[in-house]
Coordinates of C-alpha atoms and ligand atoms in Angstrom, one line a residue:
X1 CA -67.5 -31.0 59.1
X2 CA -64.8 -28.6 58.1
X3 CA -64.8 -28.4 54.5
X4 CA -67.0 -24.5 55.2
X5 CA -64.8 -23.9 57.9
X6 CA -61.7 -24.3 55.6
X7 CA -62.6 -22.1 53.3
X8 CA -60.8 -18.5 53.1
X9 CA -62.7 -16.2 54.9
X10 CA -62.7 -12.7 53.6
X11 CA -62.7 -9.9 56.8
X12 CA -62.0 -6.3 57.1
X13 CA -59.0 -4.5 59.2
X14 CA -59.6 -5.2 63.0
X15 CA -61.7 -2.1 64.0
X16 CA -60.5 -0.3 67.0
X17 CA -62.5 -1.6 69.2
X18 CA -61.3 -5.0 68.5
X19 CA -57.7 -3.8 68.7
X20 CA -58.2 -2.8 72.2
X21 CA -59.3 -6.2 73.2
X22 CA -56.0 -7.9 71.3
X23 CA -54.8 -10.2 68.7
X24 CA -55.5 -13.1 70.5
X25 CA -59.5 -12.1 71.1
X26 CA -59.8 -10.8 66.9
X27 CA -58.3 -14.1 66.1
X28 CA -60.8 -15.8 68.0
X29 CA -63.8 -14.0 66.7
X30 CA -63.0 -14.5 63.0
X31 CA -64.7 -17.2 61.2
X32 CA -62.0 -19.3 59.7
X33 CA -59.1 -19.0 57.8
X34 CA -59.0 -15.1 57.2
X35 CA -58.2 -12.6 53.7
X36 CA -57.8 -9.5 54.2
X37 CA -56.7 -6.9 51.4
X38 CA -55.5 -3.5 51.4
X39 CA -55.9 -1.1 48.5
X40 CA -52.8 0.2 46.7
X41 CA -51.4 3.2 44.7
X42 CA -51.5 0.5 41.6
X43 CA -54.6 -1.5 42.1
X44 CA -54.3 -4.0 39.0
X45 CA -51.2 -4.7 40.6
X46 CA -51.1 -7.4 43.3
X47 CA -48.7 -8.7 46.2
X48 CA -50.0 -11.5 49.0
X49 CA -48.5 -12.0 52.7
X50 CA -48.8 -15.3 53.9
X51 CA -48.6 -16.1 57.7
X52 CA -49.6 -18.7 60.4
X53 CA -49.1 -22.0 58.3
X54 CA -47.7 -23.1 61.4
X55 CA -49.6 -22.0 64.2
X56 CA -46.8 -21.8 67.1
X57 CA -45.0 -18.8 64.5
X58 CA -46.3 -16.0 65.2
X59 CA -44.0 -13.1 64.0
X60 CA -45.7 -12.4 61.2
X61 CA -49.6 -12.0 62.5
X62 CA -48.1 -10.0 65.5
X63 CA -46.2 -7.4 62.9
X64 CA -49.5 -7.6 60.8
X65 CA -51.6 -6.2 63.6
X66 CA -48.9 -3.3 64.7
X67 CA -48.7 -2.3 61.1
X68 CA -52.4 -2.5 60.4
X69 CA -52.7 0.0 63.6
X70 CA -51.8 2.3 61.2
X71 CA -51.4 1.1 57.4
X72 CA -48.6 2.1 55.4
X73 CA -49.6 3.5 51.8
X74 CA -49.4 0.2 49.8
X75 CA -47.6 0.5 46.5
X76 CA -50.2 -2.2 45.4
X77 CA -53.0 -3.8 45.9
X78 CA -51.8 -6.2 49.4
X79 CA -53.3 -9.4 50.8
X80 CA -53.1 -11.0 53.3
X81 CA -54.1 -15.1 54.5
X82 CA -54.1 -16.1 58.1
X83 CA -54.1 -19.5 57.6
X84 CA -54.1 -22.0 60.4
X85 CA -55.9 -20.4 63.0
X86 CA -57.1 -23.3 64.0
X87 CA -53.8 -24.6 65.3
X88 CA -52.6 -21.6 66.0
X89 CA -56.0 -21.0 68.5
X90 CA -55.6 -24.2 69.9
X91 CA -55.1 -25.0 73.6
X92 CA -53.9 -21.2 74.8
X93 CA -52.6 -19.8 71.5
X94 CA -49.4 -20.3 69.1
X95 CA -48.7 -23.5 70.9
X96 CA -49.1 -25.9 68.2
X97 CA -47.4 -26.3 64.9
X98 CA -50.8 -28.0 63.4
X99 CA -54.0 -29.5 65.5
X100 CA -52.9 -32.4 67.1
X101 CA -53.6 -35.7 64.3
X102 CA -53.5 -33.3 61.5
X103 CA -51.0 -33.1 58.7
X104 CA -48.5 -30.1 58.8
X105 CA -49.9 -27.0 57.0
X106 CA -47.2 -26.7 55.0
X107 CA -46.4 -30.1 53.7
X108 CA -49.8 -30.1 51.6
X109 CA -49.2 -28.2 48.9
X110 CA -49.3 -29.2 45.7
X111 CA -49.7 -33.0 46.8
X112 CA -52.9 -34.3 46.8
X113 CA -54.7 -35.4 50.3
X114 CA -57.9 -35.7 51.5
X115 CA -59.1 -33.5 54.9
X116 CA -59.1 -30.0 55.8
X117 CA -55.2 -28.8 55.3
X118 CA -55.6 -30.0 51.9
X119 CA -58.8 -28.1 51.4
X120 CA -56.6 -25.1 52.6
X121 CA -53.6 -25.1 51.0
X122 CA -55.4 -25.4 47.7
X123 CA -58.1 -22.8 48.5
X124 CA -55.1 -20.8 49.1
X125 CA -53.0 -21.9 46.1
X126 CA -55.9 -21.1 43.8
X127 CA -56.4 -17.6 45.0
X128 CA -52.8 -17.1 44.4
X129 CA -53.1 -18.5 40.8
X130 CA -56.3 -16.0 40.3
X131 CA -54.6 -13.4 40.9
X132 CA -51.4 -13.9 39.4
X133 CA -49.3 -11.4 42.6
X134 CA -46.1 -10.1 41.5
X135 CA -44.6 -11.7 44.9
X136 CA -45.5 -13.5 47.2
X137 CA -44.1 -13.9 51.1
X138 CA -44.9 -16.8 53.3
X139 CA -43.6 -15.8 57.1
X140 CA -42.5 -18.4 59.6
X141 CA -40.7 -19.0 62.8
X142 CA -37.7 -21.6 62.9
X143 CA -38.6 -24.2 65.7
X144 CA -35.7 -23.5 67.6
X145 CA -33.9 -19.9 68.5
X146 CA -31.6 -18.3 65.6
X147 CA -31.5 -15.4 63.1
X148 CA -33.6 -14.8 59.8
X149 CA -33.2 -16.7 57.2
X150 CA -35.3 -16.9 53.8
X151 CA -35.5 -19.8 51.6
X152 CA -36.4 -20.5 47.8
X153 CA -36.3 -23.2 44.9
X154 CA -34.8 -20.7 43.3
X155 CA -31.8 -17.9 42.9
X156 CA -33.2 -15.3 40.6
X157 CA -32.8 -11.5 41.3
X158 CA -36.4 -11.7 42.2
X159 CA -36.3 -14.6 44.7
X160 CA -32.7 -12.4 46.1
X161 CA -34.7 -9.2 46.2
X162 CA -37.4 -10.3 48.1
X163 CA -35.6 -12.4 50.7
X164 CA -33.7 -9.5 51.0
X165 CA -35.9 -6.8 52.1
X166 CA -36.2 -9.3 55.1
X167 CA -32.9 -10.8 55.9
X168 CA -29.3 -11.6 55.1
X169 CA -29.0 -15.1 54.1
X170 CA -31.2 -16.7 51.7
X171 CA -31.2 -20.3 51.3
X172 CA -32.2 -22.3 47.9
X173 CA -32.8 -26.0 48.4
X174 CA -33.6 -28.6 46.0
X175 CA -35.8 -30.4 48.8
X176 CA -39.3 -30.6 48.1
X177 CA -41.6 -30.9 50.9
X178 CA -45.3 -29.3 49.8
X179 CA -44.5 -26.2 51.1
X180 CA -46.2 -23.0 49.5
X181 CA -43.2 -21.4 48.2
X182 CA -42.4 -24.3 46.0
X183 CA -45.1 -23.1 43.6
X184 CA -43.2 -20.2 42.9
X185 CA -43.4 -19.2 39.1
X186 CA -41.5 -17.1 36.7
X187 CA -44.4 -14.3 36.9
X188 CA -44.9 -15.2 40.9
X189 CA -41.9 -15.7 43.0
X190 CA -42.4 -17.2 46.5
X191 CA -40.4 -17.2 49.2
X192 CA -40.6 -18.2 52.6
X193 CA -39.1 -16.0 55.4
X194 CA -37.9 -17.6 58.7
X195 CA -38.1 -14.5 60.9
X196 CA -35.9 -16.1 63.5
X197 CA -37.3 -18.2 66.8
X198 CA -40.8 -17.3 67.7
X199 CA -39.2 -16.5 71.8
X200 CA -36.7 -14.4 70.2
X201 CA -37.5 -10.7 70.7
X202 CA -35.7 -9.9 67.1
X203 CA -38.3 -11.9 64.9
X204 CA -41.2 -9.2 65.4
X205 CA -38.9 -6.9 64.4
X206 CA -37.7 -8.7 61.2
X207 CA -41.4 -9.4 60.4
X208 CA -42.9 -5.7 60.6
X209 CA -39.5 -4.1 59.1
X210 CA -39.5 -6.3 56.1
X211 CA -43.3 -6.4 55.8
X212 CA -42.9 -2.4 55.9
X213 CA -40.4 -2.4 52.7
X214 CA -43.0 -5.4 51.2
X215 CA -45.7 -3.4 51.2
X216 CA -44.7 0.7 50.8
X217 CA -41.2 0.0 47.9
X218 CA -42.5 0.3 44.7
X219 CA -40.3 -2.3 43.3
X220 CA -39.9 -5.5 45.4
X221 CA -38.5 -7.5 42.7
X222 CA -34.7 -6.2 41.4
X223 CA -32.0 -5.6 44.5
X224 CA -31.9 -2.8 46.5
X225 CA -29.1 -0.7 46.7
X226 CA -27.1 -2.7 49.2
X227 CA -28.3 -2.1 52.7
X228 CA -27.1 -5.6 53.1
X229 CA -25.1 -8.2 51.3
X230 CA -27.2 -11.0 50.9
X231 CA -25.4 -14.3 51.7
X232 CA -26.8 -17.0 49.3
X233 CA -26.4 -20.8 50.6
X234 CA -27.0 -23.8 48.6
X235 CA -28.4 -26.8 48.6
X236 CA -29.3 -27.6 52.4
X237 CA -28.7 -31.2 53.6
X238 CA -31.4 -32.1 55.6
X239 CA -30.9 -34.3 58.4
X240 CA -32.8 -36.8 60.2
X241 CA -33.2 -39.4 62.7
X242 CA -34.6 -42.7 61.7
X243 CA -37.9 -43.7 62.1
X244 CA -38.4 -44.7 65.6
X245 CA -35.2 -43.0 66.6
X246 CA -34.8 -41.7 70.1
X247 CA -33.2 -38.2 70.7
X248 CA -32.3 -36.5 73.8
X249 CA -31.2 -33.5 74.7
X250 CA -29.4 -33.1 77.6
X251 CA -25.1 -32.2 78.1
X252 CA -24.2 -35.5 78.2
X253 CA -25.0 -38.9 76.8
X254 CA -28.0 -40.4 77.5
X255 CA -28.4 -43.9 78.1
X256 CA -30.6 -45.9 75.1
X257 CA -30.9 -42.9 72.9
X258 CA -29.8 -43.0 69.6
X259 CA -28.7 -39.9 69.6
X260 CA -27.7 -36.7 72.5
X261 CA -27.5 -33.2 71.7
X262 CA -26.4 -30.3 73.9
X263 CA -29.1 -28.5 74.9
X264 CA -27.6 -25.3 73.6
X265 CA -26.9 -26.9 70.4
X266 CA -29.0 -23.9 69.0
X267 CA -26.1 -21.5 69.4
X268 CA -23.9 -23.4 66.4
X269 CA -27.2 -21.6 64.2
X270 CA -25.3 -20.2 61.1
X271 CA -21.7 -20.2 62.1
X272 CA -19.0 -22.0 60.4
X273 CA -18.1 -25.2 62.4
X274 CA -14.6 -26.5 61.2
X275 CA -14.3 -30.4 60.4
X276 CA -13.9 -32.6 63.1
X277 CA -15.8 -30.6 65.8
X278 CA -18.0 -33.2 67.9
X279 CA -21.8 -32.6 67.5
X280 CA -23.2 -34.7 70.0
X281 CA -23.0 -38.3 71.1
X282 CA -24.4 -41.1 69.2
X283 CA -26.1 -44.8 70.6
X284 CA -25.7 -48.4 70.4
X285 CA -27.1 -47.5 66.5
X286 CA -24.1 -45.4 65.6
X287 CA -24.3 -43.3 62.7
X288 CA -27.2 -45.7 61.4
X289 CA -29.6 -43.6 63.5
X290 CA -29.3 -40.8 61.4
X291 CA -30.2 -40.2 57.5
X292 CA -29.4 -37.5 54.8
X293 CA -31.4 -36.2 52.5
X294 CA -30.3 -33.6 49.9
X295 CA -34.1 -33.3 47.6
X296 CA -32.7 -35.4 44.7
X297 CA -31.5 -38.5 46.6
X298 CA -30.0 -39.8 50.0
X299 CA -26.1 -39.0 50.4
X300 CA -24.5 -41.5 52.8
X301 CA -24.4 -40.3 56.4
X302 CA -20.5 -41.1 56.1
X303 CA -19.9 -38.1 53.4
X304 CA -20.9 -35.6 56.4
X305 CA -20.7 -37.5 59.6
X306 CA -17.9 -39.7 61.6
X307 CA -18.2 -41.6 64.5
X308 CA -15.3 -40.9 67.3
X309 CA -15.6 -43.2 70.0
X310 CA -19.3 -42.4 71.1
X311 CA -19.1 -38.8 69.2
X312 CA -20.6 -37.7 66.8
X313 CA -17.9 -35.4 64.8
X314 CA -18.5 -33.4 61.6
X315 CA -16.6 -34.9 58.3
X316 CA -16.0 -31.1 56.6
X317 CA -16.4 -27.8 57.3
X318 CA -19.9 -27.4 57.8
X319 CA -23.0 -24.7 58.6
X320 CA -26.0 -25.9 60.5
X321 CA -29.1 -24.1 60.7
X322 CA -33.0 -24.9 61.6
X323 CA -31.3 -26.4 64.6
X324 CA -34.6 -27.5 66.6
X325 CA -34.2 -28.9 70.5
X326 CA -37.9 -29.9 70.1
X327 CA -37.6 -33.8 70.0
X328 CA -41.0 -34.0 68.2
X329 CA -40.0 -31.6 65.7
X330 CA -37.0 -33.2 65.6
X331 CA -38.5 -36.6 65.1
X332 CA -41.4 -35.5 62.9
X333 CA -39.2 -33.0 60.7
X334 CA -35.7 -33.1 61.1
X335 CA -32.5 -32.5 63.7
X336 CA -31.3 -29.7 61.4
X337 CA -30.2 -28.8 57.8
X338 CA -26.5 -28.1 56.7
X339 CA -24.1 -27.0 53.8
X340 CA -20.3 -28.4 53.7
X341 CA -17.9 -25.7 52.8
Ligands
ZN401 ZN1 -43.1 -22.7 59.8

């Protein structure tokens, strides 16, 4: 099974009677994965929105369906890909990440794999390559609540531009992960958007305004005149808990974990932490429960990390962000990512 159902699905604009029964019902009625494509001022020209590679982020399908209610004049010819809608249908509705015993949606691409994510992502990659878009934007939720962020493999004008008709702060790692926007080209950039947390009322908001300037600007690749100043952070340390690790969450230690976080530990999201501050509290492991990884190798926990007594305490000055208090998340993916002053 699965290999039709994995295949990209091309449907029109939810009619209005299917907008008056809701996203939730259209979701469920469509076939599959879903393409839908708007016409455009320029129609050799071409720009694709990605959403719901995770299926618990919903920002960007929800701004999808108020702007489709009444569809801005396209500069080009715009797609877009609903993508997991089978996780994101599951069990009551953007409550799952991916279907439970299936790999994360957007670890597959560009790594080869056998089942029906694989079948997806390249289905979706190949699209992409066939019609050679001028930008792409892949939107997202963080796990955890915080602002927008974007994130790229790369800091050109184009990668700046685009993250910038979204959000302040763009992000370019060197960690590679199979996610789509690491297939970003020189003719077709990619980046992902983080809208914010998928509770937090802002990340609609972020979704449909950016999508707005994505699809109506003319010009989505050189910087706009400054409505913002981008702040560009690199090189994200990603941080983990070994396998088999325990994490709690919870205001103060707990007993046999390897590691305790505050349960507001979500609030440090993006703002500067000076060097010594105490993170959290670490187990009979000590700093051995946790490891780095910066996309080209494994830094030593000790060039970010000390252990105080049973705190954890930050080495340097230090930014966190992607903070989750999801301990499967946390386990599955990682704690959080950080740059060092
Ligand atoms: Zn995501």
């Amino acid at each position: 099974m699965g290999g039709a159902r994995m295949r990209l699905h091309s449907v029109p604009l939810p009619s209005v009677e299917q907008r008056q029964r809701g996203l939730m019902d259209w979701l469920g009625q469509l076939p599959g994965p879903a393409w839908l494509t708007l016409p455009g001022r320029e129609p050799d020209r071409h720009r694709v929105v990605v959403t719901l590679l995770h299926g618990n982020e919903p920002s960007g399908v929800r701004a999808l369906w108020q702007l489709w209610a009444e569809p801005p004049q396209c500069a080009v010819t715009t797609h877009f890909c609903l993508a997991n809608l089978d996780a994101a249908l599951f069990e009551g509705g953007f409550v799952h990440r991916h279907r439970p015993g299936q790999p994360d949606m957007n670890r597959c691409f560009g790594r080869a794999g056998a089942g029906e994510a694989y079948q997806l992502t390249a289905a979706i990659a190949e699209r992409i390559a066939e019609l050679a878009p001028e930008a792409v934007v892949d939107l997202h939720n963080t796990s955890g609540s915080g602002p927008s962020f974007a994130v790229t493999i790369a800091d050109t004008e184009a990668h700046r531009a685009l993250s910038g008709l979204f959000t302040e702060r763009m992000l370019r790692t060197r960690v590679r992960l199979g996610a789509l926007m690491e297939l970003t080209t020189p003719t077709t950039p990619i980046v992902t958007i983080e809208c914010g947390g998928a509770l937090d009322p802002a990340s609609d908001e972020v979704a449909r305004a950016g999508l707005t300037r994505f699809m109506a600007l003319d010009s989505v690749l050189t910087e706009q005149p400054a409505t913002w100043q981008l702040d560009c952070l690199y090189d994200p340390i990603r941080v983990q808990l070994m396998p088999a690790g325990k994490i709690r969450y919870r205001a103060e230690p707990v007993f046999g974990a390897d590691l305790t976080l505050p349960p507001d530990i979500e609030r440090l999201n993006f703002g500067w932490l000076p060097a010594h501050s105490p993170l959290g509290w670490l187990g009979e492991r000590g700093l051995a429960a946790l490891a780095l990884s910066d996309g080209l190798g494994r830094p030593p926990v000790e060039s970010l990390f000390y252990q105080a007594g049973n705190e954890l305490r930050l080495a340097k000055d230090s930014k966190l962000f992607m903070i989750t208090t999801n301990p499967t998340i946390a386990l599955s993916d990682c704690l959080f990512y950080m740059v060092v002053a």
